[in-house]
C-alpha cells in the first residue's frame, strides 16, 4: 500500500488555489501516489465557505489519486505531517503597485507560518509563491528553526516559463525546443532572465536569434514586466500560469533532473555567481530526485549579465533590510 503524500496549500480559496488544487489532486503531479490536501485560508466565514466549495468541486472530480481533503484556518493543522507546503496565501498587488509594496502587509504572514511549519512538518519542502516571494521565503525559513534553509524555495519558475515562451516566439519554434534558460535574482522587475547560456533546438540562443539588441532589451524587459502586463490586461494578477509554474517546480524537484538540463528557483544563496549569502535568490538548479538540489556551476556570463545579477541581488539585500525585525 503506497503511503499518501500530504500537501498543504495556503490561500487555497484564492485565484491560484482554484487552479493549482486540481492539478495536485489529479495524479499529474505525484503520479500514482495518493494525495491528501490540507487547505488553509483565513478565519473569515465567507472565505471558509468558499474553501468548502472548492473542496466540494475537488470531490466531484472523482480523482482516483485524491485520498483526502482537510479545510482549516489553523496553520498548525494545515502543515501537520506535510511533505510539501505551497505558501500562496497573501495579498496580490494591484495595478500601479510593485511587488515590494506588499512587503509590510504580507511579510508578517510568513512568521507564523514558519513557526507552524517548524512544529508540524517533517521532511518537507516549502515553495513560497506569495509576493514578494524571495523575501517572504527568507522570513518563513528564518522563523522555522532547525529546518535546513535548503528545504525552502521561492518561485521564479513562472519567469523561466515566460522567458522560454518569449524565445520560442521570437525564433518561431515550439517551447519544447528551448532549454537551459535561467532566471537570476529577485522575482521582481530587476530579475535577470539569462539567454546567454540558453539553447534553441540544441544551438546557442544567441546564434539563432542574432538580434542582441532585442535579447538585451525587449526580451529581458518583457520577462521582467510580464506580471505587470498581465495585471494591466486582466485587472488581476496571473493565476493559472502561476499555478502551472508551481506544479512544474514541484514535479521537477520530485524527479532527478536529466543530464544537461536545469530549472530556476530562488534558493538559499551559497554564494554562486557572486550572489551575496543570507538571501533567497534565483539560480539554475538540478534536483537529485530525493528532495535535494545543486546549483548549476560554471555558466559563462558576460560582464553585462553579471552587472544585471549584481543589481537584482542588491535589491534583495535592500528588501532584507526592510524586514530585518521579522527575521530570527
Ligand atoms: P488571491 O487574493 O486570489 O488569493 C489569496 C488567498 O490567500 C485568499 O483566499 C486569501 O484569503 C488568502 N490569504 C490571505 N492571507 C492569508 C493567510 N495569512 N493565511 C492563509 N491564507 C491567506 O491571490 P492570488 O492571485 O491567488 O495570489 C496569491 C499570491 O501569489 C499573491 O501574493 C500574488 O502576488 C502571488 N503570486 C506570485 C507569483 C510568483 O510567480 N511568485 C505569481 C502569481 C501570484
Ligand atoms: C506575476 O509575476 O505574475 C506575479 O508575481 C504577480 C505580480 O504581481 O506580478
GROMACS .gro file of C-alpha atoms and ligand atoms in nm:
model
  381
    1UNK     CA    1   0.000   0.000   0.000
    2UNK     CA    2   0.159   0.333  -0.107
    3UNK     CA    3   0.164   0.593   0.173
    4UNK     CA    4  -0.031   0.908   0.076
    5UNK     CA    5   0.163   1.230   0.040
    6UNK     CA    6   0.028   1.522   0.243
    7UNK     CA    7   0.038   1.858   0.065
    8UNK     CA    8  -0.055   2.189   0.227
    9UNK     CA    9  -0.172   2.482   0.016
   10UNK     CA   10  -0.227   2.820   0.179
   11UNK     CA   11  -0.461   3.077   0.028
   12UNK     CA   12  -0.646   2.777  -0.111
   13UNK     CA   13  -0.971   2.972  -0.161
   14UNK     CA   14  -0.794   3.225  -0.384
   15UNK     CA   15  -0.727   3.252  -0.757
   16UNK     CA   16  -0.410   3.044  -0.769
   17UNK     CA   17  -0.567   2.792  -0.531
   18UNK     CA   18  -0.850   2.737  -0.776
   19UNK     CA   19  -0.604   2.634  -1.047
   20UNK     CA   20  -0.341   2.451  -0.850
   21UNK     CA   21  -0.551   2.218  -0.634
   22UNK     CA   22  -0.698   2.021  -0.920
   23UNK     CA   23  -0.355   1.955  -1.068
   24UNK     CA   24  -0.217   1.843  -0.733
   25UNK     CA   25  -0.510   1.607  -0.686
   26UNK     CA   26  -0.540   1.465  -1.037
   27UNK     CA   27  -0.235   1.239  -1.037
   28UNK     CA   28  -0.044   1.471  -1.272
   29UNK     CA   29   0.197   1.589  -1.003
   30UNK     CA   30   0.261   1.287  -0.783
   31UNK     CA   31   0.174   1.007  -1.024
   32UNK     CA   32   0.002   0.711  -0.861
   33UNK     CA   33   0.085   0.829  -0.512
   34UNK     CA   34  -0.239   0.917  -0.325
   35UNK     CA   35  -0.257   1.282  -0.218
   36UNK     CA   36  -0.411   1.429   0.095
   37UNK     CA   37  -0.471   1.804   0.052
   38UNK     CA   38  -0.451   2.020   0.363
   39UNK     CA   39  -0.605   2.354   0.270
   40UNK     CA   40  -0.551   2.671   0.468
   41UNK     CA   41  -0.727   3.002   0.434
   42UNK     CA   42  -0.824   3.291   0.659
   43UNK     CA   43  -1.059   3.250   0.958
   44UNK     CA   44  -1.330   3.457   0.788
   45UNK     CA   45  -1.669   3.283   0.748
   46UNK     CA   46  -1.718   3.374   0.379
   47UNK     CA   47  -1.363   3.266   0.297
   48UNK     CA   48  -1.403   2.933   0.477
   49UNK     CA   49  -1.737   2.884   0.299
   50UNK     CA   50  -1.570   2.944  -0.038
   51UNK     CA   51  -1.296   2.699   0.062
   52UNK     CA   52  -1.561   2.435   0.135
   53UNK     CA   53  -1.699   2.499  -0.213
   54UNK     CA   54  -1.359   2.433  -0.369
   55UNK     CA   55  -1.331   2.112  -0.163
   56UNK     CA   56  -1.674   2.005  -0.294
   57UNK     CA   57  -1.556   2.055  -0.651
   58UNK     CA   58  -1.240   1.859  -0.581
   59UNK     CA   59  -1.455   1.571  -0.454
   60UNK     CA   60  -1.676   1.596  -0.761
   61UNK     CA   61  -1.380   1.541  -0.995
   62UNK     CA   62  -1.363   1.182  -0.869
   63UNK     CA   63  -0.982   1.180  -0.889
   64UNK     CA   64  -0.859   0.830  -0.804
   65UNK     CA   65  -0.542   0.976  -0.654
   66UNK     CA   66  -0.718   1.210  -0.410
   67UNK     CA   67  -0.712   1.038  -0.070
   68UNK     CA   68  -0.849   1.318   0.149
   69UNK     CA   69  -0.915   1.690   0.186
   70UNK     CA   70  -0.889   1.888   0.506
   71UNK     CA   71  -1.001   2.253   0.515
   72UNK     CA   72  -0.877   2.466   0.802
   73UNK     CA   73  -0.799   2.817   0.922
   74UNK     CA   74  -0.522   2.689   1.151
   75UNK     CA   75  -0.167   2.669   1.009
   76UNK     CA   76  -0.077   2.406   1.271
   77UNK     CA   77  -0.345   2.176   1.129
   78UNK     CA   78  -0.261   2.262   0.768
   79UNK     CA   79   0.111   2.184   0.799
   80UNK     CA   80   0.084   1.874   1.014
   81UNK     CA   81   0.285   1.593   0.856
   82UNK     CA   82   0.315   1.753   0.512
   83UNK     CA   83   0.582   1.671   0.255
   84UNK     CA   84   0.511   1.985   0.056
   85UNK     CA   85   0.382   2.323   0.174
   86UNK     CA   86   0.287   2.565  -0.104
   87UNK     CA   87   0.267   2.908   0.056
   88UNK     CA   88   0.040   3.104  -0.174
   89UNK     CA   89  -0.189   3.278   0.076
   90UNK     CA   90  -0.120   3.653   0.078
   91UNK     CA   91  -0.239   3.968  -0.087
   92UNK     CA   92  -0.166   4.013  -0.460
   93UNK     CA   93  -0.060   4.353  -0.595
   94UNK     CA   94  -0.298   4.565  -0.798
   95UNK     CA   95  -0.238   4.798  -1.094
   96UNK     CA   96   0.034   5.057  -1.032
   97UNK     CA   97   0.195   4.866  -0.745
   98UNK     CA   98   0.536   4.697  -0.725
   99UNK     CA   99   0.556   4.353  -0.561
  100UNK     CA  100   0.781   4.502  -0.293
  101UNK     CA  101   0.491   4.732  -0.191
  102UNK     CA  102   0.330   4.419  -0.040
  103UNK     CA  103   0.622   4.353   0.192
  104UNK     CA  104   0.482   4.513   0.509
  105UNK     CA  105   0.139   4.356   0.473
  106UNK     CA  106   0.240   4.009   0.355
  107UNK     CA  107   0.575   3.967   0.534
  108UNK     CA  108   0.430   3.903   0.882
  109UNK     CA  109   0.212   3.614   0.749
  110UNK     CA  110   0.529   3.414   0.698
  111UNK     CA  111   0.645   3.443   1.061
  112UNK     CA  112   0.350   3.241   1.197
  113UNK     CA  113   0.362   3.003   0.904
  114UNK     CA  114   0.735   2.943   0.955
  115UNK     CA  115   0.667   2.864   1.322
  116UNK     CA  116   0.382   2.628   1.233
  117UNK     CA  117   0.597   2.452   0.973
  118UNK     CA  118   0.865   2.400   1.235
  119UNK     CA  119   0.617   2.227   1.466
  120UNK     CA  120   0.416   2.026   1.218
  121UNK     CA  121   0.614   1.922   0.918
  122UNK     CA  122   0.874   1.650   0.893
  123UNK     CA  123   1.090   1.609   0.585
  124UNK     CA  124   0.904   1.878   0.393
  125UNK     CA  125   0.982   2.109   0.106
  126UNK     CA  126   0.833   2.457   0.101
  127UNK     CA  127   0.758   2.667  -0.207
  128UNK     CA  128   0.676   3.031  -0.139
  129UNK     CA  129   0.459   3.188  -0.408
  130UNK     CA  130   0.308   3.483  -0.216
  131UNK     CA  131   0.480   3.810  -0.305
  132UNK     CA  132   0.737   3.943  -0.261
  133UNK     CA  133   0.821   3.574  -0.269
  134UNK     CA  134   1.201   3.576  -0.225
  135UNK     CA  135   1.181   3.788   0.090
  136UNK     CA  136   0.871   3.610   0.223
  137UNK     CA  137   1.066   3.286   0.179
  138UNK     CA  138   1.351   3.433   0.383
  139UNK     CA  139   1.104   3.527   0.660
  140UNK     CA  140   0.942   3.180   0.663
  141UNK     CA  141   1.275   2.994   0.664
  142UNK     CA  142   1.421   3.220   0.929
  143UNK     CA  143   1.121   3.155   1.155
  144UNK     CA  144   1.139   2.779   1.102
  145UNK     CA  145   1.430   2.699   1.331
  146UNK     CA  146   1.602   2.365   1.299
  147UNK     CA  147   1.480   2.307   0.943
  148UNK     CA  148   1.755   2.341   0.681
  149UNK     CA  149   1.724   2.657   0.472
  150UNK     CA  150   1.775   2.440   0.163
  151UNK     CA  151   1.424   2.300   0.204
  152UNK     CA  152   1.272   2.638   0.121
  153UNK     CA  153   1.228   2.777  -0.230
  154UNK     CA  154   1.067   3.090  -0.373
  155UNK     CA  155   0.901   3.060  -0.709
  156UNK     CA  156   1.076   3.200  -1.016
  157UNK     CA  157   0.967   2.918  -1.241
  158UNK     CA  158   0.693   3.137  -1.387
  159UNK     CA  159   0.962   3.381  -1.501
  160UNK     CA  160   1.157   3.098  -1.661
  161UNK     CA  161   0.845   2.975  -1.840
  162UNK     CA  162   0.777   3.328  -1.960
  163UNK     CA  163   1.135   3.356  -2.089
  164UNK     CA  164   1.104   3.024  -2.273
  165UNK     CA  165   0.783   3.138  -2.440
  166UNK     CA  166   0.940   3.471  -2.546
  167UNK     CA  167   1.242   3.297  -2.703
  168UNK     CA  168   1.027   3.034  -2.877
  169UNK     CA  169   0.801   3.301  -3.020
  170UNK     CA  170   1.091   3.510  -3.149
  171UNK     CA  171   1.269   3.210  -3.301
  172UNK     CA  172   0.948   3.064  -3.448
  173UNK     CA  173   0.991   2.729  -3.271
  174UNK     CA  174   0.792   2.544  -3.007
  175UNK     CA  175   0.860   2.583  -2.636
  176UNK     CA  176   0.989   2.225  -2.634
  177UNK     CA  177   1.293   2.334  -2.837
  178UNK     CA  178   1.408   2.586  -2.575
  179UNK     CA  179   1.634   2.472  -2.293
  180UNK     CA  180   1.888   2.594  -2.041
  181UNK     CA  181   1.715   2.922  -1.962
  182UNK     CA  182   1.794   3.051  -1.612
  183UNK     CA  183   1.639   3.324  -1.405
  184UNK     CA  184   1.870   3.501  -1.162
  185UNK     CA  185   1.783   3.713  -0.861
  186UNK     CA  186   1.458   3.855  -0.736
  187UNK     CA  187   1.105   3.780  -0.861
  188UNK     CA  188   1.069   4.149  -0.938
  189UNK     CA  189   1.128   4.390  -1.222
  190UNK     CA  190   1.502   4.360  -1.160
  191UNK     CA  191   1.525   3.983  -1.229
  192UNK     CA  192   1.771   3.871  -1.493
  193UNK     CA  193   1.650   3.603  -1.738
  194UNK     CA  194   1.966   3.461  -1.890
  195UNK     CA  195   1.970   3.396  -2.264
  196UNK     CA  196   2.349   3.378  -2.291
  197UNK     CA  197   2.351   3.008  -2.195
  198UNK     CA  198   2.010   2.922  -2.341
  199UNK     CA  199   1.971   2.680  -2.630
  200UNK     CA  200   1.725   2.675  -2.916
  201UNK     CA  201   1.699   2.334  -3.081
  202UNK     CA  202   2.038   2.249  -2.932
  203UNK     CA  203   2.213   2.564  -3.065
  204UNK     CA  204   2.313   2.873  -2.871
  205UNK     CA  205   2.013   3.108  -2.850
  206UNK     CA  206   2.243   3.396  -2.946
  207UNK     CA  207   2.335   3.230  -3.274
  208UNK     CA  208   1.973   3.151  -3.360
  209UNK     CA  209   1.833   3.492  -3.256
  210UNK     CA  210   2.112   3.711  -3.385
  211UNK     CA  211   1.947   4.030  -3.260
  212UNK     CA  212   2.144   4.110  -2.941
  213UNK     CA  213   1.960   4.440  -2.906
  214UNK     CA  214   1.629   4.250  -2.883
  215UNK     CA  215   1.773   3.993  -2.642
  216UNK     CA  216   1.920   4.253  -2.407
  217UNK     CA  217   1.630   4.493  -2.442
  218UNK     CA  218   1.283   4.366  -2.529
  219UNK     CA  219   1.336   4.006  -2.421
  220UNK     CA  220   1.470   4.090  -2.076
  221UNK     CA  221   1.215   4.370  -2.032
  222UNK     CA  222   0.920   4.155  -2.141
  223UNK     CA  223   1.006   3.888  -1.884
  224UNK     CA  224   1.072   4.142  -1.611
  225UNK     CA  225   0.743   4.322  -1.672
  226UNK     CA  226   0.515   4.032  -1.764
  227UNK     CA  227   0.343   4.022  -1.425
  228UNK     CA  228   0.258   4.392  -1.457
  229UNK     CA  229   0.136   4.345  -1.816
  230UNK     CA  230  -0.099   4.066  -1.706
  231UNK     CA  231  -0.240   4.279  -1.425
  232UNK     CA  232  -0.295   4.564  -1.674
  233UNK     CA  233  -0.476   4.330  -1.914
  234UNK     CA  234  -0.676   4.114  -1.670
  235UNK     CA  235  -0.720   4.355  -1.381
  236UNK     CA  236  -0.594   4.071  -1.159
  237UNK     CA  237  -0.257   3.907  -1.124
  238UNK     CA  238  -0.160   3.592  -1.308
  239UNK     CA  239  -0.317   3.280  -1.160
  240UNK     CA  240  -0.339   2.981  -1.394
  241UNK     CA  241   0.015   3.036  -1.524
  242UNK     CA  242   0.141   3.084  -1.167
  243UNK     CA  243  -0.029   2.763  -1.057
  244UNK     CA  244   0.119   2.584  -1.358
  245UNK     CA  245   0.469   2.707  -1.272
  246UNK     CA  246   0.429   2.589  -0.912
  247UNK     CA  247   0.328   2.245  -1.040
  248UNK     CA  248   0.636   2.247  -1.269
  249UNK     CA  249   0.854   2.333  -0.970
  250UNK     CA  250   0.717   2.050  -0.755
  251UNK     CA  251   0.738   1.796  -1.038
  252UNK     CA  252   1.093   1.899  -1.128
  253UNK     CA  253   1.210   1.875  -0.768
  254UNK     CA  254   1.045   1.536  -0.722
  255UNK     CA  255   1.239   1.381  -1.011
  256UNK     CA  256   1.608   1.363  -1.096
  257UNK     CA  257   1.692   1.632  -1.349
  258UNK     CA  258   1.802   1.498  -1.688
  259UNK     CA  259   2.170   1.544  -1.768
  260UNK     CA  260   2.247   1.887  -1.915
  261UNK     CA  261   1.911   2.035  -1.812
  262UNK     CA  262   1.815   2.263  -1.525
  263UNK     CA  263   1.536   2.479  -1.390
  264UNK     CA  264   1.517   2.803  -1.194
  265UNK     CA  265   1.416   2.862  -0.834
  266UNK     CA  266   1.511   3.109  -0.566
  267UNK     CA  267   1.725   2.915  -0.320
  268UNK     CA  268   1.929   2.988  -0.009
  269UNK     CA  269   2.231   3.160  -0.158
  270UNK     CA  270   2.553   2.959  -0.141
  271UNK     CA  271   2.747   3.247  -0.300
  272UNK     CA  272   2.735   3.103  -0.652
  273UNK     CA  273   2.756   3.361  -0.931
  274UNK     CA  274   2.884   3.614  -0.674
  275UNK     CA  275   2.542   3.625  -0.507
  276UNK     CA  276   2.552   3.754  -0.152
  277UNK     CA  277   2.477   3.499   0.118
  278UNK     CA  278   2.182   3.535   0.356
  279UNK     CA  279   1.914   3.583   0.089
  280UNK     CA  280   1.695   3.363  -0.130
  281UNK     CA  281   1.799   3.438  -0.484
  282UNK     CA  282   1.707   3.265  -0.808
  283UNK     CA  283   1.962   3.043  -0.977
  284UNK     CA  284   1.965   2.747  -1.212
  285UNK     CA  285   1.940   2.422  -1.014
  286UNK     CA  286   1.919   2.048  -1.070
  287UNK     CA  287   1.735   1.801  -0.849
  288UNK     CA  288   1.870   1.469  -0.723
  289UNK     CA  289   1.513   1.337  -0.718
  290UNK     CA  290   1.528   1.284  -0.343
  291UNK     CA  291   1.441   1.639  -0.236
  292UNK     CA  292   1.798   1.769  -0.266
  293UNK     CA  293   1.927   2.011  -0.527
  294UNK     CA  294   2.255   2.153  -0.657
  295UNK     CA  295   2.320   2.492  -0.808
  296UNK     CA  296   2.444   2.458  -1.167
  297UNK     CA  297   2.803   2.576  -1.170
  298UNK     CA  298   3.028   2.725  -1.433
  299UNK     CA  299   2.782   2.906  -1.659
  300UNK     CA  300   2.965   3.167  -1.864
  301UNK     CA  301   2.815   3.512  -1.823
  302UNK     CA  302   2.922   3.840  -1.984
  303UNK     CA  303   3.009   4.142  -1.771
  304UNK     CA  304   2.675   4.290  -1.883
  305UNK     CA  305   2.488   3.986  -1.742
  306UNK     CA  306   2.694   3.985  -1.422
  307UNK     CA  307   2.602   4.350  -1.367
  308UNK     CA  308   2.233   4.264  -1.403
  309UNK     CA  309   2.270   3.985  -1.145
  310UNK     CA  310   2.450   4.218  -0.907
  311UNK     CA  311   2.169   4.476  -0.931
  312UNK     CA  312   1.888   4.227  -0.866
  313UNK     CA  313   2.075   4.081  -0.567
  314UNK     CA  314   2.130   4.430  -0.429
  315UNK     CA  315   1.753   4.475  -0.437
  316UNK     CA  316   1.714   4.157  -0.231
  317UNK     CA  317   1.961   4.289   0.026
  318UNK     CA  318   1.753   4.607   0.047
  319UNK     CA  319   1.432   4.405   0.095
  320UNK     CA  320   1.602   4.205   0.370
  321UNK     CA  321   1.687   4.532   0.544
  322UNK     CA  322   1.318   4.634   0.536
  323UNK     CA  323   1.208   4.310   0.708
  324UNK     CA  324   1.502   4.270   0.943
  325UNK     CA  325   1.273   4.288   1.251
  326UNK     CA  326   1.082   3.986   1.117
  327UNK     CA  327   1.392   3.765   1.092
  328UNK     CA  328   1.517   3.543   1.371
  329LIG     P1  329  -0.598   3.587  -0.417
  329LIG     O1  330  -0.627   3.715  -0.346
  329LIG     O2  331  -0.690   3.540  -0.523
  329LIG     O3  332  -0.590   3.470  -0.309
  329LIG     C1  333  -0.513   3.482  -0.195
  329LIG     C2  334  -0.576   3.394  -0.091
  329LIG     O4  335  -0.491   3.396   0.023
  329LIG     C3  336  -0.714   3.444  -0.043
  329LIG     O5  337  -0.806   3.335  -0.043
  329LIG     C4  338  -0.686   3.496   0.096
  329LIG     O6  339  -0.799   3.482   0.182
  329LIG     C5  340  -0.571   3.407   0.138
  329LIG     N1  341  -0.491   3.456   0.248
  329LIG     C6  342  -0.453   3.582   0.275
  329LIG     N2  343  -0.380   3.586   0.389
  329LIG     C7  344  -0.370   3.459   0.431
  329LIG     C8  345  -0.310   3.399   0.543
  329LIG     N3  346  -0.245   3.472   0.635
  329LIG     N4  347  -0.318   3.265   0.558
  329LIG     C9  348  -0.384   3.191   0.467
  329LIG     N5  349  -0.447   3.242   0.360
  329LIG    C10  350  -0.439   3.375   0.343
  329LIG     O7  351  -0.447   3.596  -0.469
  329LIG     P2  352  -0.374   3.503  -0.576
  329LIG     O8  353  -0.396   3.559  -0.711
  329LIG     O9  354  -0.407   3.360  -0.551
  329LIG    O10  355  -0.221   3.533  -0.540
  329LIG    C11  356  -0.165   3.492  -0.419
  329LIG    C12  357  -0.022   3.544  -0.406
  329LIG    O11  358   0.061   3.487  -0.505
  329LIG    C13  359  -0.007   3.695  -0.420
  329LIG    O12  360   0.084   3.744  -0.325
  329LIG    C14  361   0.049   3.710  -0.559
  329LIG    O13  362   0.119   3.831  -0.577
  329LIG    C15  363   0.140   3.591  -0.564
  329LIG     N6  364   0.186   3.547  -0.696
  329LIG    C16  365   0.316   3.509  -0.708
  329LIG    C17  366   0.363   3.463  -0.831
  329LIG    C18  367   0.507   3.419  -0.846
  329LIG    O14  368   0.548   3.396  -0.960
  329LIG     N7  369   0.587   3.406  -0.743
  329LIG    C19  370   0.277   3.458  -0.939
  329LIG    C20  371   0.144   3.498  -0.924
  329LIG    C21  372   0.099   3.543  -0.800
  330LIG     C1  373   0.349   3.755  -1.156
  330LIG     O1  374   0.468   3.758  -1.185
  330LIG     O2  375   0.259   3.742  -1.240
  330LIG     C2  376   0.309   3.764  -1.012
  330LIG     O3  377   0.421   3.784  -0.930
  330LIG     C3  378   0.201   3.862  -0.986
  330LIG     C4  379   0.250   4.003  -0.996
  330LIG     O4  380   0.225   4.080  -0.902
  330LIG     O5  381   0.312   4.037  -1.096
   0.00000   0.00000   0.00000
